[in-house]
mmCIF file of C-alpha atoms in Angstrom:
data_model
loop_
_atom_site.group_PDB
_atom_site.id
_atom_site.type_symbol
_atom_site.label_atom_id
_atom_site.label_comp_id
_atom_site.label_asym_id
_atom_site.label_seq_id
_atom_site.Cartn_x
_atom_site.Cartn_y
_atom_site.Cartn_z
ATOM 1 C CA MET A 1 158.796 -28.819 5.659
ATOM 2 C CA HIS A 2 162.074 -27.960 4.209
ATOM 3 C CA PHE A 3 164.585 -26.560 6.729
ATOM 4 C CA ILE A 4 168.435 -26.075 6.541
ATOM 5 C CA LYS A 5 170.314 -28.800 8.100
ATOM 6 C CA THR A 6 174.381 -27.310 9.012
ATOM 7 C CA THR A 7 175.126 -30.145 9.993
ATOM 8 C CA GLU A 8 175.398 -30.785 6.620
ATOM 9 C CA GLN A 9 176.767 -27.619 5.549
ATOM 10 C CA SER A 10 180.042 -27.342 4.371
ATOM 11 C CA SER A 11 182.792 -27.470 5.977
ATOM 12 C CA ASN A 12 185.222 -23.692 7.214
ATOM 13 C CA TYR A 13 187.845 -25.487 6.650
ATOM 14 C CA GLU A 14 189.445 -26.179 2.663
ATOM 15 C CA HIS A 15 192.585 -28.589 0.816
ATOM 16 C CA LEU A 16 192.641 -31.168 4.048
ATOM 17 C CA GLU A 17 194.068 -33.480 1.861
ATOM 18 C CA GLN A 18 196.323 -30.996 1.894
ATOM 19 C CA MET A 19 196.659 -30.757 5.838
ATOM 20 C CA SER A 20 199.846 -31.164 8.289
ATOM 21 C CA VAL A 21 198.495 -34.196 11.037
ATOM 22 C CA HIS A 22 199.926 -30.993 13.254
ATOM 23 C CA ASP A 23 196.714 -28.535 11.399
ATOM 24 C CA LEU A 24 194.514 -31.126 10.726
ATOM 25 C CA LEU A 25 194.596 -31.612 14.903
ATOM 26 C CA THR A 26 194.293 -28.631 16.044
ATOM 27 C CA TYR A 27 191.792 -26.969 13.847
ATOM 28 C CA ILE A 28 189.832 -30.016 14.347
ATOM 29 C CA ASN A 29 190.278 -29.370 18.154
ATOM 30 C CA THR A 30 189.722 -25.613 17.707
ATOM 31 C CA GLU A 31 185.786 -26.988 16.250
ATOM 32 C CA ASP A 32 185.631 -29.441 19.457
ATOM 33 C CA LYS A 33 185.821 -26.730 21.923
ATOM 34 C CA THR A 34 182.457 -24.918 21.042
ATOM 35 C CA VAL A 35 179.883 -27.589 21.322
ATOM 36 C CA PRO A 36 180.124 -26.726 25.141
ATOM 37 C CA LEU A 37 179.169 -23.362 24.322
ATOM 38 C CA ALA A 38 176.633 -24.909 22.205
ATOM 39 C CA VAL A 39 175.065 -27.849 24.322
ATOM 40 C CA GLU A 40 174.471 -24.887 26.435
ATOM 41 C CA LYS A 41 172.277 -23.025 24.901
ATOM 42 C CA ALA A 42 170.335 -25.622 24.703
ATOM 43 C CA LEU A 43 169.802 -26.231 28.843
ATOM 44 C CA SER A 44 166.585 -25.076 29.713
ATOM 45 C CA GLN A 45 165.528 -27.253 26.846
ATOM 46 C CA ILE A 46 167.793 -30.893 28.671
ATOM 47 C CA GLU A 47 166.601 -29.390 31.915
ATOM 48 C CA ALA A 48 162.220 -29.888 30.439
ATOM 49 C CA LEU A 49 163.282 -33.102 29.046
ATOM 50 C CA ALA A 50 165.967 -33.995 32.143
ATOM 51 C CA LEU A 51 162.906 -33.152 34.405
ATOM 52 C CA LYS A 52 160.124 -35.421 32.244
ATOM 53 C CA ILE A 53 162.956 -38.713 32.490
ATOM 54 C CA VAL A 54 163.428 -38.182 36.540
ATOM 55 C CA GLU A 55 159.010 -37.546 36.581
ATOM 56 C CA LYS A 56 158.284 -40.597 34.538
ATOM 57 C CA LEU A 57 161.634 -43.306 36.149
ATOM 58 C CA LYS A 58 159.854 -41.900 39.886
ATOM 59 C CA ILE A 59 156.960 -44.115 39.159
ATOM 60 C CA GLY A 60 158.344 -46.986 37.648
ATOM 61 C CA GLY A 61 158.459 -46.833 34.323
ATOM 62 C CA ARG A 62 161.724 -46.807 32.012
ATOM 63 C CA LEU A 63 164.418 -44.708 30.025
ATOM 64 C CA PHE A 64 164.340 -45.712 25.711
ATOM 65 C CA TYR A 65 167.125 -44.731 22.963
ATOM 66 C CA ILE A 66 165.979 -45.041 19.760
ATOM 67 C CA GLY A 67 168.718 -43.606 17.493
ATOM 68 C CA ALA A 68 170.588 -44.530 13.918
ATOM 69 C CA GLY A 69 174.158 -44.963 13.328
ATOM 70 C CA THR A 70 176.679 -43.395 15.347
ATOM 71 C CA SER A 71 173.420 -41.631 17.544
ATOM 72 C CA GLY A 72 171.655 -45.084 18.005
ATOM 73 C CA ARG A 73 175.209 -46.251 19.270
ATOM 74 C CA LEU A 74 175.417 -43.004 22.459
ATOM 75 C CA GLY A 75 172.470 -45.010 22.913
ATOM 76 C CA ILE A 76 173.265 -47.665 24.386
ATOM 77 C CA VAL A 77 176.629 -46.351 25.166
ATOM 78 C CA ASP A 78 174.724 -44.588 27.603
ATOM 79 C CA ALA A 79 171.747 -47.064 29.004
ATOM 80 C CA SER A 80 175.284 -49.781 29.129
ATOM 81 C CA GLU A 81 177.234 -47.655 31.141
ATOM 82 C CA CYS A 82 173.601 -47.762 33.239
ATOM 83 C CA PRO A 83 173.840 -50.717 35.727
ATOM 84 C CA PRO A 84 177.402 -50.573 36.170
ATOM 85 C CA THR A 85 178.106 -47.253 37.939
ATOM 86 C CA PHE A 86 174.623 -46.636 39.618
ATOM 87 C CA GLY A 87 173.299 -50.330 40.786
ATOM 88 C CA VAL A 88 170.321 -50.277 38.505
ATOM 89 C CA PRO A 89 168.413 -53.058 36.486
ATOM 90 C CA HIS A 90 169.235 -53.600 33.514
ATOM 91 C CA GLU A 91 166.057 -52.261 31.577
ATOM 92 C CA LEU A 92 165.748 -49.681 33.266
ATOM 93 C CA VAL A 93 167.435 -47.213 30.707
ATOM 94 C CA ASN A 94 167.682 -49.372 27.429
ATOM 95 C CA GLY A 95 169.381 -48.350 23.940
ATOM 96 C CA ILE A 96 167.675 -49.229 21.119
ATOM 97 C CA ILE A 97 168.853 -48.731 17.147
ATOM 98 C CA ALA A 98 167.842 -49.022 14.231
ATOM 99 C CA GLY A 99 168.914 -52.758 12.474
ATOM 100 C CA GLY A 100 169.639 -54.631 16.203
ATOM 101 C CA ASP A 101 172.056 -54.759 18.278
ATOM 102 C CA GLN A 102 174.332 -56.167 14.794
ATOM 103 C CA ALA A 103 173.726 -52.592 13.799
ATOM 104 C CA ILE A 104 175.833 -52.129 16.969
ATOM 105 C CA ARG A 105 179.172 -52.851 15.013
ATOM 106 C CA ARG A 106 178.754 -52.765 11.164
ATOM 107 C CA ALA A 107 176.102 -50.238 8.903
ATOM 108 C CA VAL A 108 172.841 -52.145 8.128
ATOM 109 C CA GLU A 109 171.558 -51.214 5.108
ATOM 110 C CA ASN A 110 168.192 -48.848 4.626
ATOM 111 C CA ALA A 111 167.811 -49.657 8.887
ATOM 112 C CA GLU A 112 167.015 -46.518 9.237
ATOM 113 C CA ASP A 113 164.935 -45.341 6.556
ATOM 114 C CA SER A 114 162.148 -47.772 7.662
ATOM 115 C CA THR A 115 158.968 -46.117 8.522
ATOM 116 C CA THR A 116 157.507 -49.045 10.539
ATOM 117 C CA GLN A 117 160.426 -50.974 12.636
ATOM 118 C CA CYS A 118 161.319 -48.145 15.371
ATOM 119 C CA TRP A 119 157.257 -48.911 16.304
ATOM 120 C CA LEU A 120 158.099 -53.060 15.749
ATOM 121 C CA ASP A 121 160.720 -52.977 18.476
ATOM 122 C CA LEU A 122 159.804 -51.106 21.108
ATOM 123 C CA GLU A 123 156.836 -53.337 21.341
ATOM 124 C CA ALA A 124 158.913 -55.779 21.356
ATOM 125 C CA GLU A 125 160.128 -54.196 24.776
ATOM 126 C CA GLY A 126 156.434 -54.166 26.117
ATOM 127 C CA ILE A 127 156.656 -50.043 25.848
ATOM 128 C CA GLY A 128 154.004 -48.537 27.647
ATOM 129 C CA PRO A 129 152.655 -45.105 29.392
ATOM 130 C CA ASP A 130 155.124 -45.037 31.855
ATOM 131 C CA ASP A 131 157.996 -44.766 29.767
ATOM 132 C CA VAL A 132 159.775 -42.452 28.396
ATOM 133 C CA VAL A 133 161.272 -42.062 24.620
ATOM 134 C CA VAL A 134 164.601 -40.512 23.481
ATOM 135 C CA GLY A 135 164.754 -40.183 19.842
ATOM 136 C CA ILE A 136 168.616 -38.920 19.098
ATOM 137 C CA ALA A 137 169.810 -37.872 15.277
ATOM 138 C CA ALA A 138 172.462 -35.515 14.093
ATOM 139 C CA SER A 139 170.194 -34.557 10.886
ATOM 140 C CA GLY A 140 166.907 -34.192 12.739
ATOM 141 C CA THR A 141 165.335 -36.513 10.553
ATOM 142 C CA THR A 142 165.570 -39.983 10.653
ATOM 143 C CA PRO A 143 162.457 -42.003 8.984
ATOM 144 C CA TYR A 144 163.119 -44.885 11.469
ATOM 145 C CA VAL A 145 162.836 -42.711 14.927
ATOM 146 C CA ILE A 146 160.181 -40.319 13.086
ATOM 147 C CA SER A 147 158.261 -42.618 13.398
ATOM 148 C CA GLY A 148 158.687 -43.742 16.963
ATOM 149 C CA LEU A 149 158.034 -41.141 18.248
ATOM 150 C CA GLU A 150 155.003 -40.390 16.383
ATOM 151 C CA ALA A 151 153.690 -43.900 17.457
ATOM 152 C CA CYS A 152 154.787 -43.165 21.514
ATOM 153 C CA ASN A 153 153.123 -40.037 21.144
ATOM 154 C CA ALA A 154 150.084 -41.496 19.304
ATOM 155 C CA LYS A 155 149.853 -44.177 22.385
ATOM 156 C CA GLY A 156 150.280 -41.749 24.972
ATOM 157 C CA ILE A 157 154.173 -42.137 25.657
ATOM 158 C CA LEU A 158 156.050 -38.981 27.023
ATOM 159 C CA THR A 159 158.675 -38.610 23.638
ATOM 160 C CA GLY A 160 161.972 -36.349 23.408
ATOM 161 C CA CYS A 161 164.638 -36.074 21.167
ATOM 162 C CA ILE A 162 168.518 -35.138 20.892
ATOM 163 C CA THR A 163 169.286 -33.626 16.944
ATOM 164 C CA CYS A 164 172.124 -30.575 16.277
ATOM 165 C CA ASN A 165 170.133 -28.944 13.540
ATOM 166 C CA ALA A 166 167.689 -26.455 14.576
ATOM 167 C CA GLY A 167 162.872 -26.145 12.684
ATOM 168 C CA SER A 168 164.022 -30.990 12.378
ATOM 169 C CA PRO A 169 161.156 -32.424 11.224
ATOM 170 C CA LEU A 170 161.944 -34.552 15.287
ATOM 171 C CA ALA A 171 162.729 -31.820 17.268
ATOM 172 C CA LEU A 172 159.256 -30.632 16.279
ATOM 173 C CA VAL A 173 157.885 -34.550 15.821
ATOM 174 C CA ALA A 174 159.476 -34.591 20.338
ATOM 175 C CA GLN A 175 157.415 -33.604 22.921
ATOM 176 C CA TYR A 176 160.286 -32.095 24.375
ATOM 177 C CA PRO A 177 163.086 -31.330 21.662
ATOM 178 C CA VAL A 178 166.209 -30.840 22.624
ATOM 179 C CA VAL A 179 168.287 -29.210 20.020
ATOM 180 C CA VAL A 180 172.307 -27.946 19.846
ATOM 181 C CA VAL A 181 173.166 -26.093 16.811
ATOM 182 C CA VAL A 182 176.716 -27.069 16.669
ATOM 183 C CA GLY A 183 177.367 -26.200 12.620
ATOM 184 C CA PRO A 184 179.751 -27.827 9.836
ATOM 185 C CA GLU A 185 181.366 -30.652 10.760
ATOM 186 C CA PHE A 186 185.466 -30.177 10.347
ATOM 187 C CA VAL A 187 184.722 -33.287 7.653
ATOM 188 C CA THR A 188 181.823 -32.002 5.454
ATOM 189 C CA GLY A 189 178.521 -34.223 6.957
ATOM 190 C CA SER A 190 180.596 -36.037 9.311
ATOM 191 C CA SER A 191 178.303 -35.788 12.333
ATOM 192 C CA ARG A 192 180.033 -38.512 14.666
ATOM 193 C CA MET A 193 181.676 -35.235 15.409
ATOM 194 C CA LYS A 194 180.598 -32.667 17.533
ATOM 195 C CA ALA A 195 177.081 -33.398 16.724
ATOM 196 C CA GLY A 196 178.240 -37.114 17.559
ATOM 197 C CA THR A 197 180.559 -34.574 20.544
ATOM 198 C CA ALA A 198 177.599 -32.988 21.923
ATOM 199 C CA GLN A 199 174.155 -35.868 21.675
ATOM 200 C CA LYS A 200 177.544 -37.279 24.422
ATOM 201 C CA LEU A 201 177.728 -34.592 26.238
ATOM 202 C CA VAL A 202 173.844 -34.250 26.497
ATOM 203 C CA LEU A 203 173.295 -37.899 27.722
ATOM 204 C CA ASN A 204 175.768 -37.506 30.142
ATOM 205 C CA MET A 205 173.590 -35.180 31.290
ATOM 206 C CA LEU A 206 170.271 -36.773 31.236
ATOM 207 C CA SER A 207 171.179 -40.349 32.546
ATOM 208 C CA THR A 208 173.174 -39.362 35.406
ATOM 209 C CA THR A 209 170.944 -36.338 36.592
ATOM 210 C CA ALA A 210 168.311 -39.316 37.292
ATOM 211 C CA MET A 211 170.475 -41.168 39.113
ATOM 212 C CA ILE A 212 171.308 -39.177 40.685
ATOM 213 C CA GLN A 213 167.575 -37.812 41.346
ATOM 214 C CA LEU A 214 166.836 -41.489 42.352
ATOM 215 C CA GLY A 215 169.264 -41.495 44.343
ATOM 216 C CA ARG A 216 171.731 -43.964 43.658
ATOM 217 C CA VAL A 217 174.161 -40.859 43.977
ATOM 218 C CA LYS A 218 175.805 -39.634 48.176
ATOM 219 C CA GLY A 219 177.929 -36.726 48.730
ATOM 220 C CA ASN A 220 179.762 -36.941 44.909
ATOM 221 C CA LYS A 221 180.129 -40.916 45.338
ATOM 222 C CA MET A 222 179.163 -44.279 43.152
ATOM 223 C CA VAL A 223 177.470 -45.977 45.910
ATOM 224 C CA ASP A 224 176.053 -48.522 44.427
ATOM 225 C CA MET A 225 177.622 -49.290 41.318
ATOM 226 C CA GLN A 226 178.617 -52.562 40.264
ATOM 227 C CA LEU A 227 181.996 -54.202 42.041
ATOM 228 C CA SER A 228 182.763 -55.496 38.804
ATOM 229 C CA ASN A 229 186.949 -55.275 38.396
ATOM 230 C CA ALA A 230 189.581 -54.882 41.002
ATOM 231 C CA LYS A 231 189.766 -50.852 40.340
ATOM 232 C CA LEU A 232 185.863 -50.518 40.987
ATOM 233 C CA VAL A 233 186.982 -52.972 44.106
ATOM 234 C CA ASP A 234 189.598 -50.310 44.870
ATOM 235 C CA ARG A 235 187.965 -47.227 44.344
ATOM 236 C CA GLY A 236 184.097 -48.085 46.683
ATOM 237 C CA THR A 237 186.842 -49.481 49.028
ATOM 238 C CA ARG A 238 188.411 -46.021 49.437
ATOM 239 C CA MET A 239 185.014 -44.264 49.265
ATOM 240 C CA ILE A 240 184.386 -46.557 52.957
ATOM 241 C CA MET A 241 187.874 -44.749 54.434
ATOM 242 C CA ASP A 242 186.042 -41.733 53.240
ATOM 243 C CA ALA A 243 182.928 -42.584 54.475
ATOM 244 C CA THR A 244 183.572 -43.971 57.448
ATOM 245 C CA GLY A 245 187.581 -42.912 58.429
ATOM 246 C CA VAL A 246 188.673 -46.684 58.868
ATOM 247 C CA ASP A 247 191.647 -48.091 57.456
ATOM 248 C CA TYR A 248 192.044 -49.333 53.724
ATOM 249 C CA GLU A 249 192.068 -53.125 55.023
ATOM 250 C CA THR A 250 189.029 -52.531 57.484
ATOM 251 C CA ALA A 251 186.910 -51.160 54.226
ATOM 252 C CA ASN A 252 188.124 -53.555 51.543
ATOM 253 C CA GLN A 253 186.655 -55.561 53.713
ATOM 254 C CA LEU A 254 183.061 -53.819 54.953
ATOM 255 C CA LEU A 255 182.520 -53.855 51.032
ATOM 256 C CA LEU A 256 183.263 -58.090 50.715
ATOM 257 C CA THR A 257 181.148 -58.391 53.811
ATOM 258 C CA HIS A 258 178.646 -56.011 52.158
ATOM 259 C CA GLY A 259 178.282 -55.665 48.293
ATOM 260 C CA SER A 260 178.632 -52.488 48.199
ATOM 261 C CA VAL A 261 179.706 -49.813 49.459
ATOM 262 C CA ARG A 262 175.635 -48.352 50.172
ATOM 263 C CA LYS A 263 175.304 -51.345 51.731
ATOM 264 C CA ALA A 264 178.688 -51.563 53.725
ATOM 265 C CA VAL A 265 179.193 -47.956 55.412
ATOM 266 C CA GLU A 266 175.153 -48.834 56.087
ATOM 267 C CA GLY A 267 176.348 -51.628 57.699
ATOM 268 C CA PHE A 268 179.222 -49.564 60.036
ATOM 269 C CA LYS A 269 176.541 -47.089 60.909
ATOM 270 C CA LEU A 270 174.317 -49.553 62.844
#
């Protein structure tokens, strides 16, 4: 099936090398402004996928992101930020990239073209029917990601995707596709730009919504965040002040005694 990849269409701008720095920045910003509007058009798709992710996580399942290159790295970034932000186990949200962890820093040649490796990578994580797998690929044609979702579908594992091309093979394979059409990139085909930004926005929405639905936010605060540096201890202390009305020193002592904002506030109320 042939379809038009809008992410590969020629840029709306010509002779970039002749532009001033001011003009380059202005035009990139002009293009970037269109991304949230494109995401808005996909909200119903994002909601459908988010509901399924929450459903699976609530019964003990895990969330897996699979991708290659920029898309794979974005999935890993989102997954890696869930434990410190929401205090969840590291294995709850997982990012898998074609080529393995070495591909996070440097591109691994031909890794994204494999049609068998993705399932092996998922199998190594003990993937099962309670889990959900979200394939990320701006082009919607990455063999590693498509084959991974096909294998999951065959095994009865829930699948979703985030892509930036309408009618792509990936969107047709995923049970819950999210398609954010951002159009041509400022630098033709450079999907690390608008497409990457769109993917990051959708990932933020999926994981944050899921964590809130799992009770990992109270009011609007990250009450289960890990206290891994001075900034976060200070933030946690101020959260406790806000929730209890005590002074900074008392709040700080409560935090250090209990080890988390949630436990400190609950302990104070007892």
